[in-house]
CSV table of C-alpha atoms and ligand atoms in Angstrom, one decimal:
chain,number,residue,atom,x,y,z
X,1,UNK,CA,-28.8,-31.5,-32.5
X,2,UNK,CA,-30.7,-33.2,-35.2
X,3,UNK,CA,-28.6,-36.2,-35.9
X,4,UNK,CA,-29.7,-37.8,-33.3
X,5,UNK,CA,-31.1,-41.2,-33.6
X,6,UNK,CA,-33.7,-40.7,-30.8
X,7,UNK,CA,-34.8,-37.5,-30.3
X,8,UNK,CA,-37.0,-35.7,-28.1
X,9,UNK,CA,-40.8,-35.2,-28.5
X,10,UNK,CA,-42.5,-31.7,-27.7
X,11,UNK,CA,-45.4,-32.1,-25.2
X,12,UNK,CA,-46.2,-28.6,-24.4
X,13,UNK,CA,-44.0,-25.3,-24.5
X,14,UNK,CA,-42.0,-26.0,-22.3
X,15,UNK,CA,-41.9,-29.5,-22.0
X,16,UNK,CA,-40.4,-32.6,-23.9
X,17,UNK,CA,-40.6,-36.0,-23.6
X,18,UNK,CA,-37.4,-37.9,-23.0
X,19,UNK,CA,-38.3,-41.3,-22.2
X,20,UNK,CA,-37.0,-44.6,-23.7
X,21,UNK,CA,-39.3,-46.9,-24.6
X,22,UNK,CA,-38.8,-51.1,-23.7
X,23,UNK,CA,-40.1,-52.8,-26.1
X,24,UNK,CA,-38.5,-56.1,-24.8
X,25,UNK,CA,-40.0,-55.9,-21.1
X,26,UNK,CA,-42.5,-58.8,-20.6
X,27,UNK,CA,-41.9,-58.8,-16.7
X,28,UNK,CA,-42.7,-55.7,-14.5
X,29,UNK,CA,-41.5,-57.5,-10.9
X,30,UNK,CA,-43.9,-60.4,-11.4
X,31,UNK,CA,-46.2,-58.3,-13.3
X,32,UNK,CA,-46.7,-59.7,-16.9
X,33,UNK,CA,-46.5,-56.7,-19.4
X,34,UNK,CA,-46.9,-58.1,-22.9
X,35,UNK,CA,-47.0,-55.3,-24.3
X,36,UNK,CA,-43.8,-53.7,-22.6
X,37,UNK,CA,-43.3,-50.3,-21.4
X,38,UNK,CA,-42.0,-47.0,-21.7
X,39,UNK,CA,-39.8,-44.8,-18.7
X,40,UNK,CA,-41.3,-41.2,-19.6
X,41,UNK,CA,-38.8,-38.7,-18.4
X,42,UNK,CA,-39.3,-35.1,-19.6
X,43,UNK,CA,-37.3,-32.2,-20.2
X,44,UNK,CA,-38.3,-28.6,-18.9
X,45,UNK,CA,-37.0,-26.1,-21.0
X,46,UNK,CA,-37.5,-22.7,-19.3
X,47,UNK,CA,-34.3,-20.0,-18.6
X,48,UNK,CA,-32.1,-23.6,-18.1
X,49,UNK,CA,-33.2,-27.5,-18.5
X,50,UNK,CA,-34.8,-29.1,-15.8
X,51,UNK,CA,-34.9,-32.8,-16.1
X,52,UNK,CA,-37.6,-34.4,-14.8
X,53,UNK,CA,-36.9,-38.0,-13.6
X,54,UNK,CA,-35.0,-40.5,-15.1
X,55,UNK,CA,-35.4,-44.0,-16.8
X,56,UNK,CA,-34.4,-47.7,-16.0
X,57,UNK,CA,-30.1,-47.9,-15.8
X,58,UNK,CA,-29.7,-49.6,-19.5
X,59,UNK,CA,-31.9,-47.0,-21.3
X,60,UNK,CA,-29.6,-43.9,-20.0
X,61,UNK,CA,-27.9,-43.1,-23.4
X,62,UNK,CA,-31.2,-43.2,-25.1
X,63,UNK,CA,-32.8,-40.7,-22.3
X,64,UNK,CA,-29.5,-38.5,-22.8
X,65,UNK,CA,-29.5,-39.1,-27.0
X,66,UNK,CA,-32.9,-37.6,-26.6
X,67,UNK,CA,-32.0,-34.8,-24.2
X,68,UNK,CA,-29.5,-33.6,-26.6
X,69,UNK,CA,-31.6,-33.4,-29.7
X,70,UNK,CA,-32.9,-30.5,-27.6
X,71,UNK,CA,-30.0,-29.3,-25.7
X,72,UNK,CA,-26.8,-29.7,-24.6
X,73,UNK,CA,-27.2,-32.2,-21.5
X,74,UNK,CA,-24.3,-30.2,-20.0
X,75,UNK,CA,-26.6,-27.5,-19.8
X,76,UNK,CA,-29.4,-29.0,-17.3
X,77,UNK,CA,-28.6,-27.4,-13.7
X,78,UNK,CA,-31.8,-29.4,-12.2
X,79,UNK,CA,-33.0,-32.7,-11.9
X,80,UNK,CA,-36.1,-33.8,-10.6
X,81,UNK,CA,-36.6,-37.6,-8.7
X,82,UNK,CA,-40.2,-38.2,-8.2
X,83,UNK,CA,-39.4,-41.5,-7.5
X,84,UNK,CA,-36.7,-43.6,-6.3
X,85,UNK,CA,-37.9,-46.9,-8.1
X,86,UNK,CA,-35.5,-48.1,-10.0
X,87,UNK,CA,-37.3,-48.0,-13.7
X,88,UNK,CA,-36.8,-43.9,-12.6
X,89,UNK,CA,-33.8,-43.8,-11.0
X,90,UNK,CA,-31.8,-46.3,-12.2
X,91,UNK,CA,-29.6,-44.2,-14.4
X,92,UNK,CA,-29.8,-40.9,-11.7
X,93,UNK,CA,-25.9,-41.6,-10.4
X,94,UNK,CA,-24.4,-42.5,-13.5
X,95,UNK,CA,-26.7,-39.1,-15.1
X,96,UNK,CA,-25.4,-36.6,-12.4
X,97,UNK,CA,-21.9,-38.0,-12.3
X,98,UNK,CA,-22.0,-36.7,-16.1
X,99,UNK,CA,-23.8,-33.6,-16.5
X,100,UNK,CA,-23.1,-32.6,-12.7
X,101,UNK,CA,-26.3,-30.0,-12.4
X,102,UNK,CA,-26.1,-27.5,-9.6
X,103,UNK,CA,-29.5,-29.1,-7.7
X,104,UNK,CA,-31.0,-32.5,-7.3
X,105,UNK,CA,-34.5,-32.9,-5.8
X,106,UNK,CA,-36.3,-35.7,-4.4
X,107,UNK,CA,-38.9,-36.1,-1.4
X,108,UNK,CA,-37.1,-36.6,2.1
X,109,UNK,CA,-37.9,-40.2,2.0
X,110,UNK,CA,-37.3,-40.0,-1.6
X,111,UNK,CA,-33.0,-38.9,-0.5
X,112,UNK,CA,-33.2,-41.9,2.1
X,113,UNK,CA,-34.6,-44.8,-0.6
X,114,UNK,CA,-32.1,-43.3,-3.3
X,115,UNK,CA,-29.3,-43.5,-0.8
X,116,UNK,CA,-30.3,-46.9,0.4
X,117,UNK,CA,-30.4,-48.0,-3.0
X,118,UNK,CA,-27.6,-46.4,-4.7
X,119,UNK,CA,-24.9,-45.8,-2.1
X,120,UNK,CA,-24.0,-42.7,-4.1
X,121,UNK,CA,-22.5,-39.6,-2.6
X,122,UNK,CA,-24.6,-37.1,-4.2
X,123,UNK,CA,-26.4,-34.0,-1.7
X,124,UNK,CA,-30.1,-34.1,-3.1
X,125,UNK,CA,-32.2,-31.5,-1.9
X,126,UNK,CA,-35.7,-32.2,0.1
X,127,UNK,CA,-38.8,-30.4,-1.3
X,128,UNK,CA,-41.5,-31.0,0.9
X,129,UNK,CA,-45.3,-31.6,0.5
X,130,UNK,CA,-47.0,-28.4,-1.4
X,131,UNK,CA,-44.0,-26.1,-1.7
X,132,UNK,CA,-43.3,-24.0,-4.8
X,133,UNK,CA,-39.9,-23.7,-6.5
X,134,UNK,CA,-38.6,-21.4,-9.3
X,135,UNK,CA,-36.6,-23.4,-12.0
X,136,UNK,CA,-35.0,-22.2,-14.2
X,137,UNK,CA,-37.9,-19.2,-14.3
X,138,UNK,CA,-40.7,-21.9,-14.4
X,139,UNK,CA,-43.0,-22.8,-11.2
X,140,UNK,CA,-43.2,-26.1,-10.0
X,141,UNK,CA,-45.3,-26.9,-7.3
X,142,UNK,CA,-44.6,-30.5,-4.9
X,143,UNK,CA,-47.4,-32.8,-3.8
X,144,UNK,CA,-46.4,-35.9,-1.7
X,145,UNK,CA,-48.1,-38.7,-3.0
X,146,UNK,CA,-46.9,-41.4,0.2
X,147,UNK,CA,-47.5,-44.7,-0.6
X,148,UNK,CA,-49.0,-43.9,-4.0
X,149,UNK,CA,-47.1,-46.1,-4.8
X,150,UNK,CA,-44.0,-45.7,-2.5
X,151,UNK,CA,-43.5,-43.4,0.7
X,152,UNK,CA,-41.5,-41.4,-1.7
X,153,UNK,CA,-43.3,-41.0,-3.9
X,154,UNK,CA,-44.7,-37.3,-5.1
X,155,UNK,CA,-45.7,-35.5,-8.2
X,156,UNK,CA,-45.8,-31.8,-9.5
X,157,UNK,CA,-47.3,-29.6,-11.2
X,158,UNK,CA,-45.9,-27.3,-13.9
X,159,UNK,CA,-47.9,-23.8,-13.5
X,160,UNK,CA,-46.9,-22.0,-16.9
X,161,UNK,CA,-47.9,-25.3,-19.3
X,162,UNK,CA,-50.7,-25.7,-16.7
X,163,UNK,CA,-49.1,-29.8,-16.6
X,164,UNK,CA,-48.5,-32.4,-14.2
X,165,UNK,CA,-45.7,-34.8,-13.5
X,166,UNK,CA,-48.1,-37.7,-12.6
X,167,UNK,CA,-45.1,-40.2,-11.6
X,168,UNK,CA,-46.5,-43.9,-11.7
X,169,UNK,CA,-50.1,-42.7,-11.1
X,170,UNK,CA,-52.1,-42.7,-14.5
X,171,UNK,CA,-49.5,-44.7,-16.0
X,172,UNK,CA,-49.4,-47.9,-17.7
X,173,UNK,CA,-47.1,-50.4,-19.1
X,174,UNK,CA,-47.4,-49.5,-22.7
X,175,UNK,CA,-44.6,-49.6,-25.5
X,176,UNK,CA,-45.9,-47.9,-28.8
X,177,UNK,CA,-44.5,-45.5,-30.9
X,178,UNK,CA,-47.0,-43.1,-30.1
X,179,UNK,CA,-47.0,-40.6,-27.4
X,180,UNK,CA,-49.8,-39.4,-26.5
X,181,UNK,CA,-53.0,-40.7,-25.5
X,182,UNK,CA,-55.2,-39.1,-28.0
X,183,UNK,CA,-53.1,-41.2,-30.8
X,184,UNK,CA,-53.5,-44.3,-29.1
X,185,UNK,CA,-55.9,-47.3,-29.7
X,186,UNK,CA,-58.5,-46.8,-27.6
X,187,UNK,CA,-59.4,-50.0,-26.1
X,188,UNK,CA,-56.0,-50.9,-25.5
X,189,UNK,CA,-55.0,-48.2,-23.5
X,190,UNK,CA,-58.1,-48.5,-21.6
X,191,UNK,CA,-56.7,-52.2,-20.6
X,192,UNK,CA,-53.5,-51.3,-20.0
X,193,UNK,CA,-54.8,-48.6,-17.2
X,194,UNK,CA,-57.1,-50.9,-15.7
X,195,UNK,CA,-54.0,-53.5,-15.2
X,196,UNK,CA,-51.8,-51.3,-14.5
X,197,UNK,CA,-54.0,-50.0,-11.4
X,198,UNK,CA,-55.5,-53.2,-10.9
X,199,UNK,CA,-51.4,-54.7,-10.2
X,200,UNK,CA,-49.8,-51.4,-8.7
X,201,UNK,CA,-52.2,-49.2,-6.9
X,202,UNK,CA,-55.4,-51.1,-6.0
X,203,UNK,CA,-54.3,-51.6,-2.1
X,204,UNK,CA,-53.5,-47.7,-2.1
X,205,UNK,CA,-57.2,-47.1,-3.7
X,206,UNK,CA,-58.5,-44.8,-0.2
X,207,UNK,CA,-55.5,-42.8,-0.8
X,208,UNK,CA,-56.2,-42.6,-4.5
X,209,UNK,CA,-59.6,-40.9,-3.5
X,210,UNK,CA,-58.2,-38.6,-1.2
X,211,UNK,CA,-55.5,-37.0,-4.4
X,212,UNK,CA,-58.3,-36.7,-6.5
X,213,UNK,CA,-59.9,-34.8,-3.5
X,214,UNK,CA,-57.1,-32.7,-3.0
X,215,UNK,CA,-56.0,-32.2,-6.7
X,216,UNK,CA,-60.0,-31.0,-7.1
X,217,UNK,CA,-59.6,-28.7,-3.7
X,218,UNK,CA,-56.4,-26.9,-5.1
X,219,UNK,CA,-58.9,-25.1,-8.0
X,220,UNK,CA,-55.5,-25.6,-10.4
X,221,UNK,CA,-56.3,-26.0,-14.0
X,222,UNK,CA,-54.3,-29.4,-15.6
X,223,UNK,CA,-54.5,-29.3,-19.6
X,224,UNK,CA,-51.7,-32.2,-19.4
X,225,UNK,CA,-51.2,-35.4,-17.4
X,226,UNK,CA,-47.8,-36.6,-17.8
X,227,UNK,CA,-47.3,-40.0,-16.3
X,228,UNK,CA,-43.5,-41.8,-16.1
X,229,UNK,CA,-45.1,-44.7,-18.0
X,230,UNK,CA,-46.9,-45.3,-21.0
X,231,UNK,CA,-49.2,-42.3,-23.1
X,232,UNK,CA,-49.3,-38.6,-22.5
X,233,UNK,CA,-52.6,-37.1,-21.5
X,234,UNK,CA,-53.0,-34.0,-23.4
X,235,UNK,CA,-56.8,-34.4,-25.0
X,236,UNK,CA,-60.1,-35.3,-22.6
X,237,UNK,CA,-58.0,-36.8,-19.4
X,238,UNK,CA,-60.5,-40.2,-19.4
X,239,UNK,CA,-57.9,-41.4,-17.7
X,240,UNK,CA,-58.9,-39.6,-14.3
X,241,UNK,CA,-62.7,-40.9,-14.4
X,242,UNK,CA,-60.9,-44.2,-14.8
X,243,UNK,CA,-59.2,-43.6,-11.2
X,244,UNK,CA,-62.3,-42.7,-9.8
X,245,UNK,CA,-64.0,-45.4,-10.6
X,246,UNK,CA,-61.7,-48.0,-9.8
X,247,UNK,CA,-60.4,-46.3,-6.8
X,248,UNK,CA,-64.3,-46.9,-5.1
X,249,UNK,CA,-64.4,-50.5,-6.4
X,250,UNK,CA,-68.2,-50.6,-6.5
X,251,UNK,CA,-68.3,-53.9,-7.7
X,252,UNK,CA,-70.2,-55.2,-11.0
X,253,UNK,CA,-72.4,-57.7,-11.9
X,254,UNK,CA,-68.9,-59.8,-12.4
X,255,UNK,CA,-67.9,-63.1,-11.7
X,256,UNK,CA,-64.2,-63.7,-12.2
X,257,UNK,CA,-63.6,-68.2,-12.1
X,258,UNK,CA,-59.8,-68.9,-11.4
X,259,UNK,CA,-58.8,-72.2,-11.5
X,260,UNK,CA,-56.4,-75.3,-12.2
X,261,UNK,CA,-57.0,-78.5,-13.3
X,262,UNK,CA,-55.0,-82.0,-13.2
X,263,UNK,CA,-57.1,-84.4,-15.1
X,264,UNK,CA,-60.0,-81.7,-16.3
X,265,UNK,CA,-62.2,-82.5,-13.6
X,266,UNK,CA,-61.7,-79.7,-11.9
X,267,UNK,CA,-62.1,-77.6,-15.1
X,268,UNK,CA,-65.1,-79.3,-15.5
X,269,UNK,CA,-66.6,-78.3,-12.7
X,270,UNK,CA,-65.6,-74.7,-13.7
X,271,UNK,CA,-67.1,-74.7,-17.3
X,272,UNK,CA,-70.6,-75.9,-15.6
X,273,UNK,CA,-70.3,-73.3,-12.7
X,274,UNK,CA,-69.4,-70.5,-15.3
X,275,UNK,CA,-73.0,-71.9,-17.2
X,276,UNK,CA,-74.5,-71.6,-13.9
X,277,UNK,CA,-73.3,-68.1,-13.1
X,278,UNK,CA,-74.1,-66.9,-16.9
X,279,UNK,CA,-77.7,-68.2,-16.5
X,280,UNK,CA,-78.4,-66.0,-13.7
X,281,UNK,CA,-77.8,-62.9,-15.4
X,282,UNK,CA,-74.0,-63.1,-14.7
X,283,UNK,CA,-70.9,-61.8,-16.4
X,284,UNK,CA,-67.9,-64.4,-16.3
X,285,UNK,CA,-64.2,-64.3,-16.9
X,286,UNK,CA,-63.1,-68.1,-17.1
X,287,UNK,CA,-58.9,-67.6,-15.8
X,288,UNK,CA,-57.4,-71.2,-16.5
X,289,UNK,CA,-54.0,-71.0,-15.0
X,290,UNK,CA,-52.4,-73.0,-17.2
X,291,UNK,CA,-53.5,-69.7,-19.5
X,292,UNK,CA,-53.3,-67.1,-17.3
X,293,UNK,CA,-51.1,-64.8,-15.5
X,294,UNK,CA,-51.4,-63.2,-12.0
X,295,UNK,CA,-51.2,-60.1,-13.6
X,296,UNK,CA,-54.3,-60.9,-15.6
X,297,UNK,CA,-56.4,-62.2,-12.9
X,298,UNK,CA,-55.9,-59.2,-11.2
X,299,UNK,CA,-57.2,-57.3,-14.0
X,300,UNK,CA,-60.6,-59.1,-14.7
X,301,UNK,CA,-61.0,-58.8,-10.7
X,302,UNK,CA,-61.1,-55.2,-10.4
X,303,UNK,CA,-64.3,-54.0,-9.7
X,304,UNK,CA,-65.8,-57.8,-10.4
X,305,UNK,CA,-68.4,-58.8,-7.5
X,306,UNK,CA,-67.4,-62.3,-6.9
X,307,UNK,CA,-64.3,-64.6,-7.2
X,308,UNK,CA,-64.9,-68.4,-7.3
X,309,UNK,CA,-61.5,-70.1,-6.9
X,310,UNK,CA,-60.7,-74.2,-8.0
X,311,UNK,CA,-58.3,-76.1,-7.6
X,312,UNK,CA,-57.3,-79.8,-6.9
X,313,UNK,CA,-56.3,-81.0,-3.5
X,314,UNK,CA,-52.6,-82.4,-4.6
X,315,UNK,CA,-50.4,-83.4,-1.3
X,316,UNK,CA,-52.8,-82.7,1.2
X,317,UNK,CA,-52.7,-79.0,-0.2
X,318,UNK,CA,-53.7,-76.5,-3.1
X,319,UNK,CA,-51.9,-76.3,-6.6
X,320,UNK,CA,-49.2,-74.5,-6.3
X,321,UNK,CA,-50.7,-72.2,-9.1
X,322,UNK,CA,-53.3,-71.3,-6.8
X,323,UNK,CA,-51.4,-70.3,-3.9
X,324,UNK,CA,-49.5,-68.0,-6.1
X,325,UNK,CA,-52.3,-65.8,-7.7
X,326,UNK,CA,-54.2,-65.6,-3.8
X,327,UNK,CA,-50.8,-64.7,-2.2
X,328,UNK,CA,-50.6,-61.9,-4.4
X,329,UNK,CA,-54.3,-60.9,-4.8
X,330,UNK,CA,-54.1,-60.9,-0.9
X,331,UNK,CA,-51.7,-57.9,-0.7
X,332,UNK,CA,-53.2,-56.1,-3.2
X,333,UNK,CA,-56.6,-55.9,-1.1
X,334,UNK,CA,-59.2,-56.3,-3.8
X,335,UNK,CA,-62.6,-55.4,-1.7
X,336,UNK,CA,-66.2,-55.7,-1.9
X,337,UNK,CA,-66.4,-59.5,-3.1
X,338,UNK,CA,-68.2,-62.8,-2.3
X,339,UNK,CA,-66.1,-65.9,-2.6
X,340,UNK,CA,-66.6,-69.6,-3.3
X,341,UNK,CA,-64.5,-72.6,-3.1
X,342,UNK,CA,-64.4,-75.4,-5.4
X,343,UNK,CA,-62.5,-78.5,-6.9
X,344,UNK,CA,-62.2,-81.9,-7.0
X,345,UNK,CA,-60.5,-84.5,-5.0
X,346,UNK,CA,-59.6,-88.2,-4.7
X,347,UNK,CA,-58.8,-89.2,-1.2
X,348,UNK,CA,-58.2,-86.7,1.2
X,349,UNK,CA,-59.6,-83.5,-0.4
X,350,UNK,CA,-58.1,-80.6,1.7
X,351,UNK,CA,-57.7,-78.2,-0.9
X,352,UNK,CA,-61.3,-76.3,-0.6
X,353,UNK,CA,-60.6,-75.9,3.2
X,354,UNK,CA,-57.3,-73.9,1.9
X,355,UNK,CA,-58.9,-72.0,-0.6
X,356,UNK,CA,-61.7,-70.9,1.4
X,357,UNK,CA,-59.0,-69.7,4.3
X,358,UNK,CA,-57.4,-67.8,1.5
X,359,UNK,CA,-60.7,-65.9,0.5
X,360,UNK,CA,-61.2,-65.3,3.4
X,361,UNK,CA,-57.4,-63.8,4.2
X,362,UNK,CA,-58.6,-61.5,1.6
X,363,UNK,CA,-61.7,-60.1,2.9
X,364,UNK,CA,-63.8,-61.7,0.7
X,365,UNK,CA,-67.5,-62.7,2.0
X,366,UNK,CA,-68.1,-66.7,1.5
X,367,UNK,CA,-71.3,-67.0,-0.5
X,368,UNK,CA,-71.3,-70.8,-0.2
X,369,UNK,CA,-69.9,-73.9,1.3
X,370,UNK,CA,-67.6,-75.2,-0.6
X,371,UNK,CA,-68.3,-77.5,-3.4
X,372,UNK,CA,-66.1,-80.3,-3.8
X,373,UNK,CA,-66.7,-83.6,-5.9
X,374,UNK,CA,-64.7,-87.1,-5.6
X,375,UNK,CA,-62.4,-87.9,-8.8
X,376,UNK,CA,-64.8,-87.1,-12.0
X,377,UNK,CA,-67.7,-85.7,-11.9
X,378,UNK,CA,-70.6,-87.0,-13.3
X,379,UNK,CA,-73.8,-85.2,-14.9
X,380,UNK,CA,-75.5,-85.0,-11.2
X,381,UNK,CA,-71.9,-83.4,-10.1
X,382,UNK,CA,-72.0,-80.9,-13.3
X,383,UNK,CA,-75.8,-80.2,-12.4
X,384,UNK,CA,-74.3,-79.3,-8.7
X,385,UNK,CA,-71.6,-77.0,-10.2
X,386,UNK,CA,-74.1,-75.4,-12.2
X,387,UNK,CA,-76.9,-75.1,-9.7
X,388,UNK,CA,-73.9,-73.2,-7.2
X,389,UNK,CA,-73.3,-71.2,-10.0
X,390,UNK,CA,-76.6,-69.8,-10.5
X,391,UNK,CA,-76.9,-69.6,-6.7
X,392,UNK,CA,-73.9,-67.4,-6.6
X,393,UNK,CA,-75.2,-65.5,-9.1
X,394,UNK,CA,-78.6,-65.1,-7.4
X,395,UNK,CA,-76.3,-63.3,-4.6
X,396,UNK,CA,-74.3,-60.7,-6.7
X,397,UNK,CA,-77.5,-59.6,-8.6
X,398,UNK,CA,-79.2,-58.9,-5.7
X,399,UNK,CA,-75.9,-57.2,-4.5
X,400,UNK,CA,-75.5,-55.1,-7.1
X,401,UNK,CA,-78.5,-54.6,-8.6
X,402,UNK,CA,-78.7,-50.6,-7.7
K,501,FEO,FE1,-42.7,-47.0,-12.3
K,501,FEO,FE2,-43.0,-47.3,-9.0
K,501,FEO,O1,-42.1,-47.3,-10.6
């Protein structure tokens, strides 16, 4: 069992972590992850093995190498499928067609998404929302978790190590060598969770609030969050203060400035409407997008107060930088913002009109007109962007101010 060359790691008596961990990942579906990932699937070791999800298809023999540093894989009569995503399932078929357990479990819609996805001809059993099953002599208990992130998606809760299987919620896209959270660098971890909600579960944040109602409601004890991604929570779960905070999206003091540029004048403008905004009391993230991802804008706009977007008008239109980061903050519903267009122009100068429908698409509030300038600005121009900078300002303060 011990010549393995990955092995398992103990997270509480009777469970193991059996993850792989992707060091190369850099892409989560559109999602930067610089610091790549992990696919947490665990091991319950009770009368016989329970394995508890699975990882993405090209990490299966490190998943199983693990698994059999702590049993024979032939051995495991259950297996677990929180999730039909394919970081989790992605090696299910090819792991039941070779340790054939007696019982595979998934949510109802979890059977359909597999099946849609895999075309495999394995039975998998329903457990529904809140009911209890005996494995292997160890309690499980089923929540369904729809739309957190996926309508299939449900965690459990393991009553003897007093744990849950958290799925993708409290997760994050984290490669390290380290397991748990209590061994990890603070501040990184705390930025990983905050992009990791901020890109995955933001539009699901009502329903966030409602779990942490319920979990709260059920009077369980949890000593151990166990998420399919990134560290184990086994030591002060921060992690679920984090959630509620983000999940209200009171927003903060907080300007976040996204912008591109084609001959600096529209990054002008931005440096003097960030000097405006910092005059007035307020925080600013500068997001160049010649610099910065989707992913990464999304972040810094969590639970910010205000988004300023500029951009060029090129071809009667936005820069195509632009229309990517607002198509994608649009379906991830950030809420509770003002919004401001900006940019410069040469001729025809549609690209503020755009932006501003595009805040607006979003929900945001328009705290000004827009502010566009012809070709380059001069210092009366810069004095404008700064001026509707501090004006902007003006307006979060006294939104936030509490
Ligand atoms: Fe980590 Fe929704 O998959």
């Amino acid at each position: 069992m011990n010549d393995r060359p990955f092995r398992a790691v103990r997270v509480s008596e009777h469970v193991w972590w059996v993850g792989a961990v992707d060091w190369a990942l850099r892409d989560f579906h559109g999602y930067s992850t610089q610091r790549g990932s992990t696919y947490n699937a665990y091991l319950v070791t009770g009368d016989y093995p329970v394995l508890i999800d699975t990882v993405k298809a090209g990490f299966k023999d490190e998943m199983m190498a693990r698994v059999a540093s702590v049993v024979d894989p032939k051995k495991i009569k259950a297996i677990v499928s929180h999730h039909a995503e394919m970081d989790h399932s992605g090696c299910l078929p090819a792991v039941i067609a070779e340790i054939g357990p007696e019982k595979v479990y998934a949510s109802a819609l979890g059977i359909k998404n597999l099946a849609d996805q895999f075309h495999h001809p394995y039975q998998i059993a329903a457990v529904k929302d809140g009911e209890k099953l005996n494995l292997g002599g160890l309690d499980l208990t089923f929540l369904e978790t729809r739309m957190l992130h996926w309508p299939d998606s449900m965690i459990s809760y393991l009553h003897q190590d007093e744990l849950v299987f958290s799925q993708d919620g409290f997760g994050m896209h984290l490669a390290s060598e380290k397991r748990f959270a209590d061994e990890t660098e603070p501040d990184v971890m705390l930025f990983e969770a905050k992009k990791y909600y901020a890109n995955i579960l933001l539009p699901y944040s009502p329903l966030v609030l409602k779990l942490l109602e319920r979990i709260k409601s059920l009077g369980i004890s949890i000593k151990t969050i166990a998420p399919d991604h990134g560290p184990i929570w086994r030591k002060g779960l921060d992690i679920v203060g984090w959630y509620e905070k983000w999940a209200r999206q009171v927003p903060e003091n907080r300007a976040v400035v996204v912008f591109d540029t084609m001959w600096q004048s529209t990054a002008s403008m931005a440096r003097a409407i960030a000097e405006g905004l910092s005059s007035a009391g307020t925080q600013v993230r500068m997001m160049p997008l010649h610099g910065s991802t989707r992913a990464d804008v999304m972040t810094e706009l969590l639970c910010a107060g205000a988004l300023l977007v500029g951009s060029p008008t090129i071809n009667n239109g936005i820069f195509p930088t632009l229309a990517d980061v607002l198509t994608y903050a649009k379906g991830l519903k950030p809420r509770n913002l003002i919004g401001a267009a900006f940019g410069s122009y040469g001729w025809s100068g549609e690209a503020c009109a755009e932006l501003e429908r595009c805040l607006k698409d979003m929900g945001a509030e328009m705290a000004a007109p827009a502010l566009r300038l012809k070709f380059v600005p001069d210092e009366a121009g810069l004095n404008q962007c700064r001026k509707f900078g501090a004006d902007i300002a003006g307006m979060l303060a006294a939104r936030t101010r509490v």
